[in-house]
Short mmCIF file of N, CA and C in Angstrom, two decimals:
data_model
loop_
_atom_site.label_atom_id
_atom_site.label_comp_id
_atom_site.label_asym_id
_atom_site.label_seq_id
_atom_site.Cartn_x
_atom_site.Cartn_y
_atom_site.Cartn_z
N UNK J 1 -1.14 1.80 -5.73
CA UNK J 1 -1.36 0.44 -6.16
C UNK J 1 -2.19 -0.29 -5.11
N UNK J 2 -3.17 -1.00 -5.58
CA UNK J 2 -3.99 -1.84 -4.71
C UNK J 2 -3.99 -3.24 -5.28
N UNK J 3 -4.22 -4.20 -4.42
CA UNK J 3 -4.38 -5.57 -4.89
C UNK J 3 -5.49 -6.22 -4.10
N UNK J 4 -6.05 -7.26 -4.65
CA UNK J 4 -7.14 -7.96 -3.98
C UNK J 4 -7.57 -9.14 -4.80
N UNK J 5 -8.76 -9.59 -4.53
CA UNK J 5 -9.28 -10.71 -5.28
C UNK J 5 -10.77 -10.52 -5.50
N UNK J 6 -11.31 -11.32 -6.38
CA UNK J 6 -12.74 -11.32 -6.65
C UNK J 6 -13.29 -12.61 -6.06
N UNK J 7 -14.19 -12.47 -5.13
CA UNK J 7 -14.80 -13.65 -4.50
C UNK J 7 -16.23 -13.77 -4.99
N UNK J 8 -16.47 -14.83 -5.72
CA UNK J 8 -17.78 -15.03 -6.32
C UNK J 8 -18.63 -15.98 -5.48
N UNK J 9 -19.88 -15.62 -5.33
CA UNK J 9 -20.81 -16.59 -4.77
C UNK J 9 -21.07 -17.63 -5.85
N UNK J 10 -21.60 -18.78 -5.48
CA UNK J 10 -21.71 -19.87 -6.44
C UNK J 10 -22.66 -19.61 -7.61
N UNK J 11 -23.39 -18.54 -7.57
CA UNK J 11 -24.39 -18.31 -8.61
C UNK J 11 -23.86 -17.45 -9.75
N UNK J 12 -22.57 -17.15 -9.72
CA UNK J 12 -21.94 -16.38 -10.77
C UNK J 12 -20.78 -17.16 -11.34
N UNK J 13 -20.57 -17.02 -12.62
CA UNK J 13 -19.48 -17.71 -13.30
C UNK J 13 -18.32 -16.76 -13.53
N UNK J 14 -17.13 -17.24 -13.23
CA UNK J 14 -15.91 -16.46 -13.47
C UNK J 14 -15.85 -16.02 -14.93
N UNK J 15 -16.25 -16.91 -15.83
CA UNK J 15 -16.18 -16.61 -17.27
C UNK J 15 -17.13 -15.49 -17.67
N UNK J 16 -18.18 -15.26 -16.88
CA UNK J 16 -19.10 -14.16 -17.16
C UNK J 16 -18.71 -12.88 -16.42
N UNK J 17 -18.17 -13.01 -15.23
CA UNK J 17 -17.88 -11.85 -14.39
C UNK J 17 -16.63 -11.11 -14.86
N UNK J 18 -15.58 -11.82 -15.18
CA UNK J 18 -14.31 -11.17 -15.52
C UNK J 18 -14.44 -10.24 -16.72
N UNK J 19 -15.09 -10.65 -17.82
CA UNK J 19 -15.24 -9.69 -18.92
C UNK J 19 -16.02 -8.43 -18.51
N UNK J 20 -17.00 -8.58 -17.63
CA UNK J 20 -17.74 -7.41 -17.16
C UNK J 20 -16.84 -6.49 -16.34
N UNK J 21 -16.04 -7.07 -15.46
CA UNK J 21 -15.13 -6.27 -14.64
C UNK J 21 -14.13 -5.54 -15.54
N UNK J 22 -13.58 -6.26 -16.51
CA UNK J 22 -12.65 -5.61 -17.44
C UNK J 22 -13.34 -4.49 -18.22
N UNK J 23 -14.61 -4.69 -18.57
CA UNK J 23 -15.38 -3.65 -19.25
C UNK J 23 -15.58 -2.43 -18.37
N UNK J 24 -15.86 -2.63 -17.09
CA UNK J 24 -16.01 -1.51 -16.17
C UNK J 24 -14.72 -0.71 -16.05
N UNK J 25 -13.60 -1.42 -15.98
CA UNK J 25 -12.30 -0.76 -15.88
C UNK J 25 -12.05 0.06 -17.14
N UNK J 26 -12.31 -0.53 -18.30
CA UNK J 26 -12.11 0.20 -19.56
C UNK J 26 -13.01 1.43 -19.63
N UNK J 27 -14.26 1.30 -19.18
CA UNK J 27 -15.19 2.42 -19.18
C UNK J 27 -14.69 3.56 -18.28
N UNK J 28 -14.19 3.21 -17.11
CA UNK J 28 -13.64 4.24 -16.22
C UNK J 28 -12.51 5.00 -16.89
N UNK J 29 -11.61 4.27 -17.53
CA UNK J 29 -10.47 4.91 -18.18
C UNK J 29 -10.90 5.74 -19.39
N UNK J 30 -11.84 5.24 -20.18
CA UNK J 30 -12.28 5.95 -21.38
C UNK J 30 -13.05 7.22 -21.04
N UNK J 31 -13.77 7.23 -19.96
CA UNK J 31 -14.58 8.40 -19.58
C UNK J 31 -13.87 9.29 -18.57
N UNK J 32 -12.61 9.01 -18.31
CA UNK J 32 -11.82 9.78 -17.35
C UNK J 32 -12.54 9.87 -16.00
N UNK J 33 -13.14 8.77 -15.59
CA UNK J 33 -13.76 8.63 -14.28
C UNK J 33 -15.00 9.50 -14.08
N UNK J 34 -15.63 9.92 -15.17
CA UNK J 34 -16.79 10.83 -15.04
C UNK J 34 -17.95 10.18 -14.30
N UNK J 35 -18.00 8.85 -14.27
CA UNK J 35 -19.09 8.17 -13.56
C UNK J 35 -18.86 8.16 -12.05
N UNK J 36 -17.64 8.48 -11.61
CA UNK J 36 -17.34 8.47 -10.19
C UNK J 36 -17.63 9.82 -9.56
N UNK J 37 -18.11 9.83 -8.33
CA UNK J 37 -18.36 11.10 -7.66
C UNK J 37 -17.04 11.81 -7.33
N UNK J 38 -17.09 13.10 -7.32
CA UNK J 38 -15.91 13.89 -6.93
C UNK J 38 -16.31 14.85 -5.82
N UNK J 39 -15.33 15.48 -5.24
CA UNK J 39 -15.58 16.44 -4.16
C UNK J 39 -15.18 17.84 -4.65
N UNK J 40 -15.77 18.21 -5.74
CA UNK J 40 -15.50 19.55 -6.26
C UNK J 40 -14.61 19.51 -7.48
N UNK J 41 -14.31 20.68 -8.04
CA UNK J 41 -13.57 20.75 -9.30
C UNK J 41 -12.10 20.33 -9.21
N UNK J 42 -11.58 20.21 -8.00
CA UNK J 42 -10.17 19.87 -7.86
C UNK J 42 -9.95 18.41 -7.45
N UNK J 43 -10.96 17.60 -7.60
CA UNK J 43 -10.78 16.19 -7.24
C UNK J 43 -11.26 15.30 -8.37
N UNK J 44 -10.71 15.52 -9.54
CA UNK J 44 -11.15 14.77 -10.71
C UNK J 44 -10.11 13.73 -11.13
N UNK J 45 -9.36 13.24 -10.19
CA UNK J 45 -8.39 12.18 -10.45
C UNK J 45 -7.35 12.58 -11.50
N UNK J 46 -6.99 13.86 -11.48
CA UNK J 46 -5.96 14.33 -12.41
C UNK J 46 -5.23 15.53 -11.82
N UNK J 47 -3.99 15.70 -12.28
CA UNK J 47 -3.20 16.88 -11.92
C UNK J 47 -2.70 17.46 -13.25
N UNK J 48 -3.51 18.35 -13.85
CA UNK J 48 -3.18 18.85 -15.19
C UNK J 48 -1.83 19.57 -15.26
N UNK J 49 -1.46 20.27 -14.17
CA UNK J 49 -0.20 21.01 -14.18
C UNK J 49 1.00 20.08 -14.38
N UNK J 50 0.86 18.84 -13.94
CA UNK J 50 1.95 17.88 -14.07
C UNK J 50 1.70 16.88 -15.20
N UNK J 51 0.58 17.03 -15.87
CA UNK J 51 0.25 16.11 -16.96
C UNK J 51 -0.09 14.71 -16.47
N UNK J 52 -0.59 14.63 -15.24
CA UNK J 52 -0.92 13.33 -14.67
C UNK J 52 -2.43 13.12 -14.63
N UNK J 53 -2.84 11.91 -14.93
CA UNK J 53 -4.25 11.54 -14.84
C UNK J 53 -4.34 10.14 -14.27
N UNK J 54 -5.37 9.93 -13.49
CA UNK J 54 -5.56 8.61 -12.90
C UNK J 54 -5.85 7.56 -13.97
N UNK J 55 -5.49 6.34 -13.66
CA UNK J 55 -5.74 5.25 -14.58
C UNK J 55 -5.94 3.99 -13.74
N UNK J 56 -6.91 3.20 -14.17
CA UNK J 56 -7.17 1.93 -13.48
C UNK J 56 -6.67 0.80 -14.36
N UNK J 57 -5.92 -0.09 -13.76
CA UNK J 57 -5.47 -1.29 -14.45
C UNK J 57 -5.89 -2.50 -13.63
N UNK J 58 -6.24 -3.55 -14.31
CA UNK J 58 -6.61 -4.77 -13.61
C UNK J 58 -5.87 -5.93 -14.24
N UNK J 59 -5.32 -6.75 -13.39
CA UNK J 59 -4.57 -7.92 -13.86
C UNK J 59 -5.20 -9.15 -13.19
N UNK J 60 -5.87 -9.94 -13.97
CA UNK J 60 -6.54 -11.12 -13.46
C UNK J 60 -5.89 -12.35 -14.07
N UNK J 61 -5.43 -13.23 -13.23
CA UNK J 61 -4.82 -14.48 -13.68
C UNK J 61 -5.95 -15.49 -13.93
N UNK J 62 -6.29 -15.69 -15.19
CA UNK J 62 -7.39 -16.59 -15.53
C UNK J 62 -7.12 -18.04 -15.12
N UNK J 63 -5.89 -18.34 -14.78
CA UNK J 63 -5.56 -19.71 -14.37
C UNK J 63 -5.62 -19.90 -12.85
N UNK J 64 -5.86 -18.82 -12.14
CA UNK J 64 -5.91 -18.89 -10.67
C UNK J 64 -7.32 -18.56 -10.21
N UNK J 65 -8.24 -19.46 -10.55
CA UNK J 65 -9.66 -19.23 -10.29
C UNK J 65 -10.18 -20.26 -9.30
N UNK J 66 -10.97 -19.81 -8.37
CA UNK J 66 -11.61 -20.72 -7.42
C UNK J 66 -13.03 -20.24 -7.22
N UNK J 67 -13.96 -20.87 -7.91
CA UNK J 67 -15.35 -20.45 -7.83
C UNK J 67 -16.04 -21.12 -6.66
N UNK J 68 -17.05 -20.46 -6.15
CA UNK J 68 -17.85 -21.02 -5.07
C UNK J 68 -18.73 -22.16 -5.56
N UNK J 69 -19.34 -22.85 -4.63
CA UNK J 69 -20.19 -23.98 -4.99
C UNK J 69 -21.46 -23.94 -4.15
N UNK J 70 -22.55 -24.32 -4.79
CA UNK J 70 -23.82 -24.50 -4.09
C UNK J 70 -24.25 -25.94 -4.35
N UNK J 71 -24.40 -26.70 -3.29
CA UNK J 71 -24.83 -28.08 -3.44
C UNK J 71 -26.26 -28.11 -3.95
N UNK J 72 -26.57 -29.09 -4.74
CA UNK J 72 -27.92 -29.20 -5.32
C UNK J 72 -28.84 -29.88 -4.31
N UNK J 73 -29.75 -29.10 -3.75
CA UNK J 73 -30.59 -29.59 -2.66
C UNK J 73 -31.79 -30.40 -3.14
N UNK J 74 -31.95 -30.54 -4.43
CA UNK J 74 -33.04 -31.37 -4.94
C UNK J 74 -32.54 -32.70 -5.50
N UNK J 75 -31.29 -32.99 -5.26
CA UNK J 75 -30.70 -34.21 -5.81
C UNK J 75 -30.94 -35.41 -4.90
N UNK J 76 -30.75 -36.59 -5.47
CA UNK J 76 -30.90 -37.83 -4.71
C UNK J 76 -29.87 -37.90 -3.58
N UNK J 77 -28.64 -37.52 -3.87
CA UNK J 77 -27.61 -37.64 -2.82
C UNK J 77 -27.92 -36.71 -1.65
N UNK J 78 -28.47 -35.55 -1.92
CA UNK J 78 -28.86 -34.64 -0.84
C UNK J 78 -29.94 -35.28 0.02
N UNK J 79 -30.93 -35.88 -0.63
CA UNK J 79 -32.01 -36.53 0.10
C UNK J 79 -31.48 -37.68 0.96
N UNK J 80 -30.58 -38.49 0.38
CA UNK J 80 -30.01 -39.61 1.12
C UNK J 80 -29.16 -39.11 2.28
N UNK J 81 -28.39 -38.05 2.07
CA UNK J 81 -27.56 -37.49 3.13
C UNK J 81 -28.44 -36.97 4.28
N UNK J 82 -29.48 -36.23 3.95
CA UNK J 82 -30.38 -35.71 5.00
C UNK J 82 -31.03 -36.86 5.76
N UNK J 83 -31.46 -37.90 5.05
CA UNK J 83 -32.07 -39.06 5.71
C UNK J 83 -31.06 -39.75 6.63
N UNK J 84 -29.82 -39.88 6.19
CA UNK J 84 -28.78 -40.53 6.99
C UNK J 84 -28.50 -39.74 8.26
N UNK J 85 -28.41 -38.43 8.13
CA UNK J 85 -28.14 -37.60 9.29
C UNK J 85 -29.31 -37.66 10.28
N UNK J 86 -30.52 -37.57 9.76
CA UNK J 86 -31.71 -37.62 10.61
C UNK J 86 -31.81 -38.96 11.33
N UNK J 87 -31.46 -40.04 10.65
CA UNK J 87 -31.53 -41.37 11.26
C UNK J 87 -30.60 -41.50 12.46
N UNK J 88 -29.47 -40.83 12.43
CA UNK J 88 -28.50 -40.93 13.51
C UNK J 88 -28.70 -39.85 14.57
N UNK J 89 -28.88 -38.62 14.14
CA UNK J 89 -28.95 -37.50 15.08
C UNK J 89 -30.37 -37.14 15.50
N UNK J 90 -31.36 -37.61 14.74
CA UNK J 90 -32.74 -37.28 15.04
C UNK J 90 -33.22 -36.02 14.35
N UNK J 91 -32.33 -35.27 13.73
CA UNK J 91 -32.68 -34.04 13.03
C UNK J 91 -31.57 -33.71 12.04
N UNK J 92 -31.89 -32.86 11.10
CA UNK J 92 -30.88 -32.33 10.18
C UNK J 92 -31.11 -30.83 10.09
N UNK J 93 -30.03 -30.08 10.07
CA UNK J 93 -30.11 -28.63 10.04
C UNK J 93 -29.19 -28.10 8.94
N UNK J 94 -29.62 -28.22 7.68
CA UNK J 94 -28.76 -27.75 6.59
C UNK J 94 -28.51 -26.25 6.69
N UNK J 95 -27.31 -25.84 6.37
CA UNK J 95 -27.00 -24.42 6.31
C UNK J 95 -25.88 -24.21 5.32
N UNK J 96 -25.65 -22.98 4.99
CA UNK J 96 -24.66 -22.66 3.97
C UNK J 96 -23.73 -21.58 4.50
N UNK J 97 -22.50 -21.69 4.10
CA UNK J 97 -21.52 -20.64 4.37
C UNK J 97 -20.89 -20.27 3.04
N UNK J 98 -20.45 -19.06 2.92
CA UNK J 98 -19.77 -18.68 1.69
C UNK J 98 -18.32 -19.11 1.79
N UNK J 99 -17.77 -19.37 0.66
CA UNK J 99 -16.39 -19.82 0.60
C UNK J 99 -16.23 -20.69 -0.63
N UNK J 100 -15.06 -21.15 -0.81
CA UNK J 100 -14.78 -21.98 -1.97
C UNK J 100 -13.79 -23.07 -1.59
N UNK J 101 -13.92 -24.18 -2.25
CA UNK J 101 -12.97 -25.27 -2.09
C UNK J 101 -12.35 -25.54 -3.45
N UNK J 102 -11.03 -25.46 -3.54
CA UNK J 102 -10.39 -25.66 -4.83
C UNK J 102 -10.82 -26.98 -5.46
N UNK J 103 -11.10 -26.93 -6.73
CA UNK J 103 -11.46 -28.07 -7.59
C UNK J 103 -12.88 -28.59 -7.38
N UNK J 104 -13.54 -28.24 -6.28
CA UNK J 104 -14.85 -28.81 -6.00
C UNK J 104 -15.87 -28.36 -7.04
N UNK J 105 -15.87 -27.08 -7.39
CA UNK J 105 -16.79 -26.59 -8.42
C UNK J 105 -16.53 -27.29 -9.74
N UNK J 106 -15.25 -27.53 -10.06
CA UNK J 106 -14.92 -28.23 -11.30
C UNK J 106 -15.53 -29.64 -11.32
N UNK J 107 -15.51 -30.30 -10.18
CA UNK J 107 -16.08 -31.64 -10.08
C UNK J 107 -17.59 -31.57 -10.31
N UNK J 108 -18.25 -30.60 -9.72
CA UNK J 108 -19.69 -30.44 -9.91
C UNK J 108 -20.00 -30.09 -11.37
N UNK J 109 -19.22 -29.18 -11.94
CA UNK J 109 -19.43 -28.79 -13.34
C UNK J 109 -19.23 -29.96 -14.30
N UNK J 110 -18.45 -30.95 -13.87
CA UNK J 110 -18.22 -32.14 -14.70
C UNK J 110 -19.41 -33.11 -14.62
N UNK J 111 -20.42 -32.77 -13.82
CA UNK J 111 -21.63 -33.57 -13.79
C UNK J 111 -21.83 -34.42 -12.55
N UNK J 112 -20.94 -34.32 -11.60
CA UNK J 112 -21.07 -35.12 -10.38
C UNK J 112 -22.07 -34.46 -9.42
N UNK J 113 -22.88 -35.29 -8.78
CA UNK J 113 -23.84 -34.83 -7.78
C UNK J 113 -23.07 -34.72 -6.47
N UNK J 114 -22.64 -33.52 -6.16
CA UNK J 114 -21.70 -33.30 -5.08
C UNK J 114 -22.39 -32.72 -3.86
N UNK J 115 -22.13 -33.30 -2.71
CA UNK J 115 -22.63 -32.77 -1.45
C UNK J 115 -21.43 -32.59 -0.52
N UNK J 116 -21.51 -31.61 0.35
CA UNK J 116 -20.41 -31.34 1.29
C UNK J 116 -21.00 -31.37 2.69
N UNK J 117 -20.34 -32.08 3.58
CA UNK J 117 -20.80 -32.12 4.96
C UNK J 117 -19.60 -32.17 5.88
N UNK J 118 -19.83 -31.82 7.12
CA UNK J 118 -18.77 -31.87 8.11
C UNK J 118 -19.37 -32.28 9.44
N UNK J 119 -18.54 -32.79 10.31
CA UNK J 119 -19.04 -33.31 11.58
C UNK J 119 -18.29 -32.74 12.78
N UNK J 120 -17.45 -31.77 12.53
CA UNK J 120 -16.72 -31.14 13.63
C UNK J 120 -17.56 -30.05 14.27
N UNK J 121 -16.92 -29.26 15.08
CA UNK J 121 -17.59 -28.15 15.77
C UNK J 121 -17.35 -26.87 14.96
N UNK J 122 -18.43 -26.31 14.44
CA UNK J 122 -18.27 -25.17 13.54
C UNK J 122 -17.64 -23.96 14.22
N UNK J 123 -17.78 -23.86 15.53
CA UNK J 123 -17.18 -22.70 16.22
C UNK J 123 -15.67 -22.84 16.37
N UNK J 124 -15.12 -23.99 15.99
CA UNK J 124 -13.66 -24.12 16.06
C UNK J 124 -13.02 -24.38 14.69
N UNK J 125 -13.81 -24.33 13.61
CA UNK J 125 -13.24 -24.52 12.27
C UNK J 125 -12.14 -23.50 12.02
N UNK J 126 -11.04 -23.96 11.50
CA UNK J 126 -9.90 -23.12 11.12
C UNK J 126 -9.25 -22.39 12.29
N UNK J 127 -9.59 -22.75 13.50
CA UNK J 127 -8.95 -22.13 14.66
C UNK J 127 -7.58 -22.77 14.88
N UNK J 128 -6.71 -22.07 15.58
CA UNK J 128 -5.40 -22.64 15.89
C UNK J 128 -5.54 -23.90 16.72
N UNK J 129 -6.56 -23.96 17.54
CA UNK J 129 -6.77 -25.14 18.38
C UNK J 129 -8.04 -25.89 17.95
N UNK J 130 -8.22 -26.04 16.63
CA UNK J 130 -9.40 -26.73 16.10
C UNK J 130 -9.48 -28.12 16.71
N UNK J 131 -10.68 -28.50 17.07
CA UNK J 131 -10.86 -29.81 17.69
C UNK J 131 -12.26 -30.33 17.35
N UNK J 132 -12.50 -31.57 17.70
CA UNK J 132 -13.82 -32.17 17.52
C UNK J 132 -14.06 -33.12 18.70
N UNK J 133 -15.28 -33.60 18.78
CA UNK J 133 -15.63 -34.56 19.83
C UNK J 133 -15.62 -35.96 19.23
N UNK J 134 -15.05 -36.91 19.95
CA UNK J 134 -15.05 -38.28 19.46
C UNK J 134 -16.47 -38.81 19.29
N UNK J 135 -17.39 -38.38 20.13
CA UNK J 135 -18.78 -38.81 20.00
C UNK J 135 -19.37 -38.32 18.68
N UNK J 136 -18.99 -37.11 18.24
CA UNK J 136 -19.45 -36.61 16.95
C UNK J 136 -18.85 -37.41 15.80
N UNK J 137 -17.59 -37.83 15.95
CA UNK J 137 -16.95 -38.62 14.89
C UNK J 137 -17.55 -40.03 14.83
N UNK J 138 -17.96 -40.55 15.98
CA UNK J 138 -18.64 -41.85 15.99
C UNK J 138 -19.97 -41.74 15.22
N UNK J 139 -20.70 -40.67 15.47
CA UNK J 139 -21.96 -40.45 14.73
C UNK J 139 -21.66 -40.23 13.25
N UNK J 140 -20.58 -39.55 12.95
CA UNK J 140 -20.20 -39.31 11.55
C UNK J 140 -19.98 -40.62 10.82
N UNK J 141 -19.31 -41.56 11.47
CA UNK J 141 -19.08 -42.87 10.84
C UNK J 141 -20.40 -43.58 10.55
N UNK J 142 -21.34 -43.49 11.48
CA UNK J 142 -22.65 -44.11 11.27
C UNK J 142 -23.40 -43.41 10.14
N UNK J 143 -23.35 -42.10 10.12
CA UNK J 143 -24.02 -41.33 9.08
C UNK J 143 -23.44 -41.67 7.71
N UNK J 144 -22.14 -41.69 7.60
CA UNK J 144 -21.51 -41.97 6.31
C UNK J 144 -21.77 -43.41 5.87
N UNK J 145 -21.82 -44.32 6.81
CA UNK J 145 -22.16 -45.71 6.49
C UNK J 145 -23.57 -45.79 5.91
N UNK J 146 -24.52 -45.12 6.58
CA UNK J 146 -25.89 -45.09 6.07
C UNK J 146 -25.97 -44.40 4.71
N UNK J 147 -25.19 -43.35 4.53
CA UNK J 147 -25.18 -42.63 3.26
C UNK J 147 -24.70 -43.53 2.13
N UNK J 148 -23.59 -44.22 2.35
CA UNK J 148 -23.06 -45.12 1.31
C UNK J 148 -24.07 -46.22 1.00
N UNK J 149 -24.66 -46.78 2.03
CA UNK J 149 -25.67 -47.82 1.85
C UNK J 149 -26.88 -47.27 1.08
N UNK J 150 -27.33 -46.07 1.47
CA UNK J 150 -28.48 -45.46 0.80
C UNK J 150 -28.19 -45.13 -0.66
N UNK J 151 -27.00 -44.64 -0.93
CA UNK J 151 -26.63 -44.33 -2.31
C UNK J 151 -26.52 -45.61 -3.13
N UNK J 152 -26.04 -46.68 -2.50
CA UNK J 152 -25.96 -47.97 -3.19
C UNK J 152 -27.36 -48.41 -3.62
N UNK J 153 -28.35 -48.22 -2.76
CA UNK J 153 -29.73 -48.58 -3.10
C UNK J 153 -30.25 -47.70 -4.23
N UNK J 154 -29.95 -46.42 -4.18
CA UNK J 154 -30.43 -45.48 -5.19
C UNK J 154 -29.84 -45.81 -6.57
N UNK J 155 -28.56 -46.16 -6.56
CA UNK J 155 -27.85 -46.37 -7.83
C UNK J 155 -28.04 -47.77 -8.40
N UNK J 156 -28.46 -48.71 -7.60
CA UNK J 156 -28.62 -50.09 -8.11
C UNK J 156 -30.05 -50.51 -8.21
#
């Protein structure tokens, strides 16, 4: 028995991937694993003398899904956020990490122009002794203030 999870990058939909994965599992079982490599005639995932044959089963909880997200870099909020950061720090260095935040993709799929940013020290994220600099948080307050002001101008 093995267990694990499926981690999707933001460019794939759970609703599209899961049926394909289930199809692959069914194909393996229907073809008795003929698509898989073996190491000779005695490694075909079966023990005929005992009437045993390998079988793959997959159990996916469709209610326990957390899809990845990719922020829309051509949106107005992205432009305003980059401008706000540049105004305070003098530069902006957008980057991406893989991962997922529960409910965030749902918010984006509902039509919201969603951007994600952080102002802590990336080398200490999720560490037992995670910390930040007060000077960075002071800049964060200025950046977010400019962002809210800029979005207010865009929307009004």
